[in-house]
PDB file of C-alpha atoms in Angstrom:
ATOM      1  CA  UNK A 252      -2.797  43.858 -39.468  1.00 86.00           C
ATOM      2  CA  UNK A 253      -4.316  46.613 -41.648  1.00 94.00           C
ATOM      3  CA  UNK A 254      -2.552  49.897 -42.304  1.00 96.00           C
ATOM      4  CA  UNK A 255      -4.197  52.685 -44.285  1.00 97.00           C
ATOM      5  CA  UNK A 256      -1.692  55.403 -45.127  1.00 97.00           C
ATOM      6  CA  UNK A 257      -2.746  58.879 -46.294  1.00 97.00           C
ATOM      7  CA  UNK A 258      -5.839  57.578 -48.080  1.00 97.00           C
ATOM      8  CA  UNK A 259      -7.355  60.076 -50.525  1.00 97.00           C
ATOM      9  CA  UNK A 260     -10.540  59.497 -52.495  1.00 97.00           C
ATOM     10  CA  UNK A 261     -12.336  61.978 -54.745  1.00 96.00           C
ATOM     11  CA  UNK A 262     -15.638  61.665 -56.556  1.00 95.00           C
ATOM     12  CA  UNK A 263     -16.188  63.618 -59.820  1.00 94.00           C
ATOM     13  CA  UNK A 264     -12.647  64.920 -59.580  1.00 92.00           C
ATOM     14  CA  UNK A 265     -11.932  67.976 -61.699  1.00 90.00           C
ATOM     15  CA  UNK A 266     -15.606  68.808 -62.183  1.00 94.00           C
ATOM     16  CA  UNK A 267     -17.885  71.344 -60.551  1.00 95.00           C
ATOM     17  CA  UNK A 268     -19.330  68.461 -58.503  1.00 94.00           C
ATOM     18  CA  UNK A 269     -15.969  67.391 -57.061  1.00 95.00           C
ATOM     19  CA  UNK A 270     -16.210  65.819 -53.603  1.00 95.00           C
ATOM     20  CA  UNK A 271     -13.279  64.906 -51.368  1.00 96.00           C
ATOM     21  CA  UNK A 272     -14.620  61.795 -49.633  1.00 96.00           C
ATOM     22  CA  UNK A 273     -11.444  60.704 -47.798  1.00 97.00           C
ATOM     23  CA  UNK A 274      -8.835  63.297 -46.891  1.00 95.00           C
ATOM     24  CA  UNK A 275      -5.354  61.984 -46.039  1.00 96.00           C
ATOM     25  CA  UNK A 276      -6.913  59.339 -43.779  1.00 97.00           C
ATOM     26  CA  UNK A 277      -4.589  57.244 -41.613  1.00 97.00           C
ATOM     27  CA  UNK A 278      -5.781  54.148 -39.747  1.00 97.00           C
ATOM     28  CA  UNK A 279      -4.041  51.158 -38.189  1.00 97.00           C
ATOM     29  CA  UNK A 280      -6.203  48.135 -37.371  1.00 97.00           C
ATOM     30  CA  UNK A 281      -4.798  45.450 -35.084  1.00 96.00           C
ATOM     31  CA  UNK A 282      -5.602  41.780 -35.504  1.00 95.00           C
ATOM     32  CA  UNK A 283      -8.791  40.928 -33.628  1.00 95.00           C
ATOM     33  CA  UNK A 284     -10.063  44.517 -33.505  1.00 96.00           C
ATOM     34  CA  UNK A 285     -13.832  44.943 -33.824  1.00 97.00           C
ATOM     35  CA  UNK A 286     -14.181  48.578 -34.836  1.00 97.00           C
ATOM     36  CA  UNK A 287     -17.488  50.416 -35.077  1.00 97.00           C
ATOM     37  CA  UNK A 288     -17.488  53.411 -37.426  1.00 96.00           C
ATOM     38  CA  UNK A 289     -19.862  56.352 -37.039  1.00 94.00           C
ATOM     39  CA  UNK A 290     -20.267  59.772 -38.615  1.00 90.00           C
ATOM     40  CA  UNK A 291     -22.773  61.970 -40.390  1.00 85.00           C
ATOM     41  CA  UNK A 292     -24.017  61.373 -43.931  1.00 87.00           C
ATOM     42  CA  UNK A 293     -21.176  61.954 -46.371  1.00 88.00           C
ATOM     43  CA  UNK A 294     -18.496  61.559 -43.701  1.00 91.00           C
ATOM     44  CA  UNK A 295     -16.763  58.812 -45.704  1.00 94.00           C
ATOM     45  CA  UNK A 296     -17.804  55.727 -43.729  1.00 95.00           C
ATOM     46  CA  UNK A 297     -18.994  53.495 -46.573  1.00 94.00           C
ATOM     47  CA  UNK A 298     -16.365  54.965 -48.893  1.00 96.00           C
ATOM     48  CA  UNK A 299     -13.712  53.777 -46.446  1.00 97.00           C
ATOM     49  CA  UNK A 300     -15.052  50.207 -46.605  1.00 96.00           C
ATOM     50  CA  UNK A 301     -15.362  50.391 -50.399  1.00 96.00           C
ATOM     51  CA  UNK A 302     -11.736  51.478 -50.716  1.00 96.00           C
ATOM     52  CA  UNK A 303     -10.596  48.711 -48.390  1.00 96.00           C
ATOM     53  CA  UNK A 304     -12.602  46.102 -50.305  1.00 95.00           C
ATOM     54  CA  UNK A 305     -11.319  47.335 -53.661  1.00 95.00           C
ATOM     55  CA  UNK A 306     -14.690  48.543 -54.952  1.00 95.00           C
ATOM     56  CA  UNK A 307     -13.186  52.025 -55.321  1.00 95.00           C
ATOM     57  CA  UNK A 308      -9.697  52.863 -56.466  1.00 94.00           C
ATOM     58  CA  UNK A 309      -7.615  55.373 -54.526  1.00 96.00           C
ATOM     59  CA  UNK A 310      -6.518  58.831 -55.604  1.00 96.00           C
ATOM     60  CA  UNK A 311      -3.706  58.743 -53.075  1.00 96.00           C
ATOM     61  CA  UNK A 312      -2.208  56.658 -50.293  1.00 96.00           C
ATOM     62  CA  UNK A 313      -1.865  52.917 -49.919  1.00 96.00           C
ATOM     63  CA  UNK A 314      -3.442  49.920 -48.173  1.00 96.00           C
ATOM     64  CA  UNK A 315      -1.385  47.246 -46.421  1.00 95.00           C
ATOM     65  CA  UNK A 316      -2.753  43.960 -45.062  1.00 94.00           C
ATOM     66  CA  UNK A 317      -0.289  41.709 -43.241  1.00 92.00           C
ATOM     67  CA  UNK A 318       2.518  43.806 -44.748  1.00 91.00           C
ATOM     68  CA  UNK A 319       1.251  43.135 -48.291  1.00 93.00           C
ATOM     69  CA  UNK A 320       0.478  46.174 -50.423  1.00 95.00           C
ATOM     70  CA  UNK A 321      -3.087  45.661 -51.700  1.00 94.00           C
ATOM     71  CA  UNK A 322      -3.459  49.156 -53.159  1.00 95.00           C
ATOM     72  CA  UNK A 323      -3.465  48.037 -56.783  1.00 93.00           C
ATOM     73  CA  UNK A 324      -5.309  44.761 -56.232  1.00 94.00           C
ATOM     74  CA  UNK A 325      -8.761  44.438 -57.860  1.00 94.00           C
ATOM     75  CA  UNK A 326     -11.753  43.554 -55.745  1.00 93.00           C
ATOM     76  CA  UNK A 327     -11.773  39.856 -56.675  1.00 90.00           C
ATOM     77  CA  UNK A 328      -8.176  39.371 -55.496  1.00 91.00           C
ATOM     78  CA  UNK A 329      -8.924  41.002 -52.154  1.00 92.00           C
ATOM     79  CA  UNK A 330     -11.772  38.515 -51.639  1.00 89.00           C
ATOM     80  CA  UNK A 331      -9.188  36.040 -50.370  1.00 86.00           C
ATOM     81  CA  UNK A 332      -8.797  38.320 -47.347  1.00 90.00           C
ATOM     82  CA  UNK A 333     -12.086  40.179 -47.095  1.00 94.00           C
ATOM     83  CA  UNK A 334     -15.754  39.268 -46.687  1.00 95.00           C
ATOM     84  CA  UNK A 335     -18.507  41.850 -46.721  1.00 95.00           C
ATOM     85  CA  UNK A 336     -22.143  42.187 -45.699  1.00 95.00           C
ATOM     86  CA  UNK A 337     -24.140  45.027 -47.249  1.00 93.00           C
ATOM     87  CA  UNK A 338     -27.092  47.073 -46.033  1.00 91.00           C
ATOM     88  CA  UNK A 339     -29.407  45.524 -48.625  1.00 91.00           C
ATOM     89  CA  UNK A 340     -30.187  41.866 -47.695  1.00 87.00           C
ATOM     90  CA  UNK A 341     -30.635  41.107 -51.416  1.00 90.00           C
ATOM     91  CA  UNK A 342     -27.025  41.911 -52.332  1.00 91.00           C
ATOM     92  CA  UNK A 343     -25.286  39.132 -50.411  1.00 90.00           C
ATOM     93  CA  UNK A 344     -27.267  36.202 -51.774  1.00 93.00           C
ATOM     94  CA  UNK A 345     -28.686  34.899 -55.057  1.00 92.00           C
ATOM     95  CA  UNK A 346     -32.471  34.755 -54.768  1.00 94.00           C
ATOM     96  CA  UNK A 347     -32.939  32.344 -57.676  1.00 95.00           C
ATOM     97  CA  UNK A 348     -30.730  29.681 -56.068  1.00 94.00           C
ATOM     98  CA  UNK A 349     -31.546  27.486 -53.103  1.00 95.00           C
ATOM     99  CA  UNK A 350     -30.127  27.935 -49.612  1.00 95.00           C
ATOM    100  CA  UNK A 351     -27.739  25.021 -50.087  1.00 93.00           C
ATOM    101  CA  UNK A 352     -26.585  26.330 -53.472  1.00 93.00           C
ATOM    102  CA  UNK A 353     -25.822  29.750 -51.987  1.00 94.00           C
ATOM    103  CA  UNK A 354     -23.835  28.143 -49.189  1.00 94.00           C
ATOM    104  CA  UNK A 355     -21.983  25.950 -51.692  1.00 91.00           C
ATOM    105  CA  UNK A 356     -20.888  29.056 -53.581  1.00 90.00           C
ATOM    106  CA  UNK A 357     -19.697  30.657 -50.338  1.00 91.00           C
ATOM    107  CA  UNK A 358     -17.826  27.484 -49.387  1.00 89.00           C
ATOM    108  CA  UNK A 359     -15.865  27.588 -52.640  1.00 84.00           C
ATOM    109  CA  UNK A 360     -14.921  31.251 -52.382  1.00 79.00           C
ATOM    110  CA  UNK A 361     -11.363  31.818 -53.624  1.00 67.00           C
ATOM    111  CA  UNK A 362     -10.735  28.092 -54.085  1.00 70.00           C
ATOM    112  CA  UNK A 363      -9.795  26.237 -57.245  1.00 68.00           C
ATOM    113  CA  UNK A 364     -12.429  23.837 -58.546  1.00 66.00           C
ATOM    114  CA  UNK A 365     -13.439  22.025 -61.706  1.00 65.00           C
ATOM    115  CA  UNK A 366     -16.596  20.343 -62.913  1.00 65.00           C
ATOM    116  CA  UNK A 367     -18.559  18.291 -60.413  1.00 65.00           C
ATOM    117  CA  UNK A 368     -21.644  18.250 -58.244  1.00 68.00           C
ATOM    118  CA  UNK A 369     -22.322  21.659 -56.792  1.00 71.00           C
ATOM    119  CA  UNK A 370     -23.701  20.283 -53.518  1.00 79.00           C
ATOM    120  CA  UNK A 371     -22.658  16.942 -52.059  1.00 78.00           C
ATOM    121  CA  UNK A 372     -24.251  15.107 -49.151  1.00 82.00           C
ATOM    122  CA  UNK A 373     -21.337  15.828 -46.842  1.00 84.00           C
ATOM    123  CA  UNK A 374     -21.795  19.511 -47.694  1.00 88.00           C
ATOM    124  CA  UNK A 375     -25.477  19.349 -46.739  1.00 90.00           C
ATOM    125  CA  UNK A 376     -24.661  18.027 -43.289  1.00 91.00           C
ATOM    126  CA  UNK A 377     -22.120  20.794 -42.775  1.00 91.00           C
ATOM    127  CA  UNK A 378     -24.645  23.392 -43.914  1.00 93.00           C
ATOM    128  CA  UNK A 379     -27.312  21.999 -41.559  1.00 93.00           C
ATOM    129  CA  UNK A 380     -24.909  22.212 -38.634  1.00 93.00           C
ATOM    130  CA  UNK A 381     -24.095  25.854 -39.362  1.00 93.00           C
ATOM    131  CA  UNK A 382     -27.693  26.845 -40.078  1.00 93.00           C
ATOM    132  CA  UNK A 383     -28.896  25.254 -36.857  1.00 92.00           C
ATOM    133  CA  UNK A 384     -26.872  27.784 -34.874  1.00 88.00           C
ATOM    134  CA  UNK A 385     -28.896  30.591 -36.447  1.00 88.00           C
ATOM    135  CA  UNK A 386     -32.037  29.369 -34.693  1.00 88.00           C
ATOM    136  CA  UNK A 387     -34.257  30.193 -37.687  1.00 90.00           C
ATOM    137  CA  UNK A 388     -35.156  26.680 -38.823  1.00 91.00           C
ATOM    138  CA  UNK A 389     -33.328  27.138 -42.122  1.00 93.00           C
ATOM    139  CA  UNK A 390     -31.539  23.805 -41.655  1.00 94.00           C
ATOM    140  CA  UNK A 391     -34.839  22.166 -42.665  1.00 94.00           C
ATOM    141  CA  UNK A 392     -35.199  24.287 -45.808  1.00 95.00           C
ATOM    142  CA  UNK A 393     -31.961  23.638 -47.707  1.00 94.00           C
ATOM    143  CA  UNK A 394     -33.705  23.276 -51.072  1.00 94.00           C
ATOM    144  CA  UNK A 395     -35.930  26.358 -50.698  1.00 95.00           C
ATOM    145  CA  UNK A 396     -35.123  29.299 -52.947  1.00 96.00           C
ATOM    146  CA  UNK A 397     -33.481  32.144 -51.063  1.00 96.00           C
ATOM    147  CA  UNK A 398     -35.913  34.553 -52.716  1.00 94.00           C
ATOM    148  CA  UNK A 399     -38.646  33.084 -50.491  1.00 94.00           C
ATOM    149  CA  UNK A 400     -36.893  34.142 -47.273  1.00 94.00           C
ATOM    150  CA  UNK A 401     -37.641  37.246 -45.263  1.00 92.00           C
ATOM    151  CA  UNK A 402     -35.134  40.097 -45.156  1.00 91.00           C
ATOM    152  CA  UNK A 403     -33.919  39.063 -41.719  1.00 92.00           C
ATOM    153  CA  UNK A 404     -33.514  35.413 -42.696  1.00 94.00           C
ATOM    154  CA  UNK A 405     -31.673  36.448 -45.827  1.00 95.00           C
ATOM    155  CA  UNK A 406     -29.312  38.743 -43.926  1.00 94.00           C
ATOM    156  CA  UNK A 407     -28.607  35.996 -41.381  1.00 94.00           C
ATOM    157  CA  UNK A 408     -27.794  33.668 -44.278  1.00 95.00           C
ATOM    158  CA  UNK A 409     -25.507  36.357 -45.720  1.00 95.00           C
ATOM    159  CA  UNK A 410     -23.658  36.608 -42.396  1.00 95.00           C
ATOM    160  CA  UNK A 411     -23.162  32.850 -42.413  1.00 94.00           C
ATOM    161  CA  UNK A 412     -21.971  32.878 -46.025  1.00 95.00           C
ATOM    162  CA  UNK A 413     -19.513  35.683 -45.291  1.00 95.00           C
ATOM    163  CA  UNK A 414     -17.882  33.672 -42.505  1.00 94.00           C
ATOM    164  CA  UNK A 415     -18.336  30.088 -43.749  1.00 93.00           C
ATOM    165  CA  UNK A 416     -14.771  30.266 -45.030  1.00 91.00           C
ATOM    166  CA  UNK A 417     -13.036  32.307 -42.337  1.00 92.00           C
ATOM    167  CA  UNK A 418     -12.006  35.711 -43.716  1.00 93.00           C
ATOM    168  CA  UNK A 419      -9.126  37.751 -42.392  1.00 92.00           C
ATOM    169  CA  UNK A 420     -11.322  40.859 -42.442  1.00 95.00           C
ATOM    170  CA  UNK A 421     -15.106  41.203 -42.122  1.00 97.00           C
ATOM    171  CA  UNK A 422     -16.741  44.419 -43.357  1.00 97.00           C
ATOM    172  CA  UNK A 423     -20.261  45.199 -42.141  1.00 97.00           C
ATOM    173  CA  UNK A 424     -21.769  48.162 -43.987  1.00 95.00           C
ATOM    174  CA  UNK A 425     -24.901  49.252 -42.082  1.00 93.00           C
ATOM    175  CA  UNK A 426     -26.009  45.640 -42.376  1.00 94.00           C
ATOM    176  CA  UNK A 427     -29.012  46.045 -40.051  1.00 92.00           C
ATOM    177  CA  UNK A 428     -30.308  49.394 -41.356  1.00 90.00           C
ATOM    178  CA  UNK A 429     -32.954  47.820 -43.626  1.00 88.00           C
ATOM    179  CA  UNK A 430     -34.350  45.513 -40.920  1.00 89.00           C
ATOM    180  CA  UNK A 431     -37.013  45.980 -38.254  1.00 88.00           C
ATOM    181  CA  UNK A 432     -35.690  46.610 -34.701  1.00 89.00           C
ATOM    182  CA  UNK A 433     -36.207  43.052 -33.426  1.00 88.00           C
ATOM    183  CA  UNK A 434     -34.602  41.423 -36.448  1.00 88.00           C
ATOM    184  CA  UNK A 435     -31.794  44.002 -36.448  1.00 90.00           C
ATOM    185  CA  UNK A 436     -30.906  43.081 -32.872  1.00 91.00           C
ATOM    186  CA  UNK A 437     -30.852  39.377 -33.773  1.00 90.00           C
ATOM    187  CA  UNK A 438     -28.439  40.087 -36.643  1.00 92.00           C
ATOM    188  CA  UNK A 439     -26.254  42.237 -34.369  1.00 94.00           C
ATOM    189  CA  UNK A 440     -26.121  39.450 -31.785  1.00 93.00           C
ATOM    190  CA  UNK A 441     -25.215  36.972 -34.532  1.00 92.00           C
ATOM    191  CA  UNK A 442     -22.516  39.315 -35.841  1.00 94.00           C
ATOM    192  CA  UNK A 443     -20.943  39.731 -32.409  1.00 94.00           C
ATOM    193  CA  UNK A 444     -21.010  35.968 -31.821  1.00 93.00           C
ATOM    194  CA  UNK A 445     -19.396  35.103 -35.154  1.00 93.00           C
ATOM    195  CA  UNK A 446     -16.686  37.740 -34.703  1.00 95.00           C
ATOM    196  CA  UNK A 447     -15.891  36.463 -31.205  1.00 94.00           C
ATOM    197  CA  UNK A 448     -16.032  32.745 -32.024  1.00 93.00           C
ATOM    198  CA  UNK A 449     -13.818  33.047 -35.105  1.00 94.00           C
ATOM    199  CA  UNK A 450     -11.554  35.773 -33.744  1.00 94.00           C
ATOM    200  CA  UNK A 451     -12.251  37.970 -36.754  1.00 95.00           C
ATOM    201  CA  UNK A 452     -10.984  41.451 -37.457  1.00 97.00           C
ATOM    202  CA  UNK A 453     -14.129  43.436 -38.221  1.00 97.00           C
ATOM    203  CA  UNK A 454     -15.157  46.960 -39.206  1.00 97.00           C
ATOM    204  CA  UNK A 455     -18.826  47.878 -38.849  1.00 97.00           C
ATOM    205  CA  UNK A 456     -20.422  51.069 -40.170  1.00 96.00           C
ATOM    206  CA  UNK A 457     -23.517  52.208 -38.311  1.00 93.00           C
ATOM    207  CA  UNK A 458     -25.608  55.332 -37.818  1.00 89.00           C
ATOM    208  CA  UNK A 459     -26.785  54.077 -34.438  1.00 91.00           C
ATOM    209  CA  UNK A 460     -24.539  55.494 -31.715  1.00 91.00           C
ATOM    210  CA  UNK A 461     -25.842  53.096 -29.084  1.00 91.00           C
ATOM    211  CA  UNK A 462     -24.887  50.147 -31.290  1.00 92.00           C
ATOM    212  CA  UNK A 463     -21.490  51.704 -31.879  1.00 94.00           C
ATOM    213  CA  UNK A 464     -20.871  51.994 -28.138  1.00 94.00           C
ATOM    214  CA  UNK A 465     -22.208  48.564 -27.161  1.00 93.00           C
ATOM    215  CA  UNK A 466     -20.392  46.533 -29.836  1.00 95.00           C
ATOM    216  CA  UNK A 467     -16.707  46.043 -30.469  1.00 94.00           C
ATOM    217  CA  UNK A 468     -13.564  47.038 -28.629  1.00 96.00           C
ATOM    218  CA  UNK A 469     -12.890  50.243 -30.556  1.00 97.00           C
ATOM    219  CA  UNK A 470     -14.852  53.147 -32.053  1.00 96.00           C
ATOM    220  CA  UNK A 471     -13.871  55.717 -34.645  1.00 95.00           C
ATOM    221  CA  UNK A 472     -15.818  58.783 -35.774  1.00 93.00           C
ATOM    222  CA  UNK A 473     -15.411  60.252 -39.249  1.00 94.00           C
ATOM    223  CA  UNK A 474     -16.170  63.786 -40.373  1.00 91.00           C
ATOM    224  CA  UNK A 475     -15.458  65.207 -43.824  1.00 91.00           C
ATOM    225  CA  UNK A 476     -13.228  62.292 -44.697  1.00 94.00           C
ATOM    226  CA  UNK A 477     -11.067  62.441 -41.580  1.00 93.00           C
ATOM    227  CA  UNK A 478     -10.999  60.512 -38.312  1.00 94.00           C
ATOM    228  CA  UNK A 479     -11.888  62.950 -35.532  1.00 91.00           C
ATOM    229  CA  UNK A 480     -12.254  60.424 -32.711  1.00 92.00           C
ATOM    230  CA  UNK A 481     -10.594  57.066 -32.033  1.00 94.00           C
ATOM    231  CA  UNK A 482     -11.324  55.420 -28.667  1.00 94.00           C
ATOM    232  CA  UNK A 483     -10.868  51.871 -27.400  1.00 94.00           C
ATOM    233  CA  UNK A 484     -10.999  49.709 -24.294  1.00 91.00           C
ATOM    234  CA  UNK A 485     -12.010  51.343 -21.025  1.00 92.00           C
ATOM    235  CA  UNK A 486     -12.238  54.794 -22.584  1.00 92.00           C
ATOM    236  CA  UNK A 487     -14.829  53.530 -25.070  1.00 93.00           C
ATOM    237  CA  UNK A 488     -16.695  51.580 -22.389  1.00 91.00           C
ATOM    238  CA  UNK A 489     -17.054  54.744 -20.306  1.00 92.00           C
ATOM    239  CA  UNK A 490     -18.476  56.853 -23.144  1.00 91.00           C
ATOM    240  CA  UNK A 491     -22.130  57.791 -23.509  1.00 90.00           C
ATOM    241  CA  UNK A 492     -24.115  58.880 -26.537  1.00 90.00           C
ATOM    242  CA  UNK A 493     -24.045  62.432 -25.174  1.00 89.00           C
ATOM    243  CA  UNK A 494     -20.235  62.330 -25.163  1.00 87.00           C
ATOM    244  CA  UNK A 495     -20.146  61.328 -28.830  1.00 86.00           C
ATOM    245  CA  UNK A 496     -22.574  64.075 -29.786  1.00 86.00           C
ATOM    246  CA  UNK A 497     -20.654  66.712 -27.857  1.00 85.00           C
ATOM    247  CA  UNK A 498     -17.455  65.683 -29.591  1.00 80.00           C
ATOM    248  CA  UNK A 499     -19.102  65.740 -33.003  1.00 79.00           C
ATOM    249  CA  UNK A 500     -20.654  69.179 -32.607  1.00 78.00           C
ATOM    250  CA  UNK A 501     -17.512  70.636 -31.074  1.00 78.00           C
ATOM    251  CA  UNK A 502     -15.592  69.645 -34.205  1.00 69.00           C
ATOM    252  CA  UNK A 503     -18.283  71.243 -36.359  1.00 64.00           C
ATOM    253  CA  UNK A 504     -18.151  74.397 -34.233  1.00 60.00           C
ATOM    254  CA  UNK A 505     -21.781  74.069 -33.149  1.00 54.00           C
ATOM    255  CA  UNK A 506     -23.257  74.192 -29.679  1.00 48.00           C
ATOM    256  CA  UNK A 507     -24.516  70.873 -28.360  1.00 45.00           C
ATOM    257  CA  UNK A 508     -28.176  70.783 -27.362  1.00 46.00           C
ATOM    258  CA  UNK A 509     -29.984  68.070 -25.469  1.00 43.00           C
ATOM    259  CA  UNK A 510     -32.762  68.445 -28.053  1.00 42.00           C
ATOM    260  CA  UNK A 511     -30.461  66.777 -30.576  1.00 43.00           C
ATOM    261  CA  UNK A 512     -30.700  63.602 -28.531  1.00 38.00           C
ATOM    262  CA  UNK A 513     -34.187  63.147 -29.971  1.00 36.00           C
ATOM    263  CA  UNK A 514     -32.539  62.379 -33.315  1.00 41.00           C
ATOM    264  CA  UNK A 515     -30.380  59.526 -31.992  1.00 45.00           C
TER     265      UNK A 515
END
């Protein structure tokens, strides 16, 4: 479904601060894949999602989705294929608008529309039905401003908005990193449920190796802009955190120590 061919991305190219973020990266994503992406800071994880979403232009390579070349497409055109949830719960919603107004905007994503009521009664019933599945009581608060919600409630709303109109691709960029452990687990459970129920193709960046192993059907590890590990199915299911660490440090030419497990 998605083919990334020889992707190259520089930052500050030609200057003393030049950084090669993605180095001739190749990746094929099959329809229905739920891929977790791990790697150290600066490995290129979020840059990969930004390039796929169109937030960053490429310095080399091309991006194909369903055999269409999206390489030169701006971010707004790619929105017809791609939805995204960011690390910051504030980025995916408009705090000054109500819950129902935010959902109405999400419902009209990439559709043609003219002047008319932003939220109709039939829309409200649809929104209540979807919100009820979150189990947060937000179906009773449609007219409340989103700015009044907690970070976890806001991120759950963002997840719903990202999938209200089914996307071809769902990008999750460390979307639980800013939440407390209990709320983070609730958002992870919601993410897994939405991906499974809608049969989405999803890529999730995380620093948590246990999350990376427990979620999805495939795992890739990035280091210095390259994929150094790509496992799926039974091979992924059999892996432990120790296995991932050993692989990472072997690539870096460092000896693995059990003491490093304290950092996971």
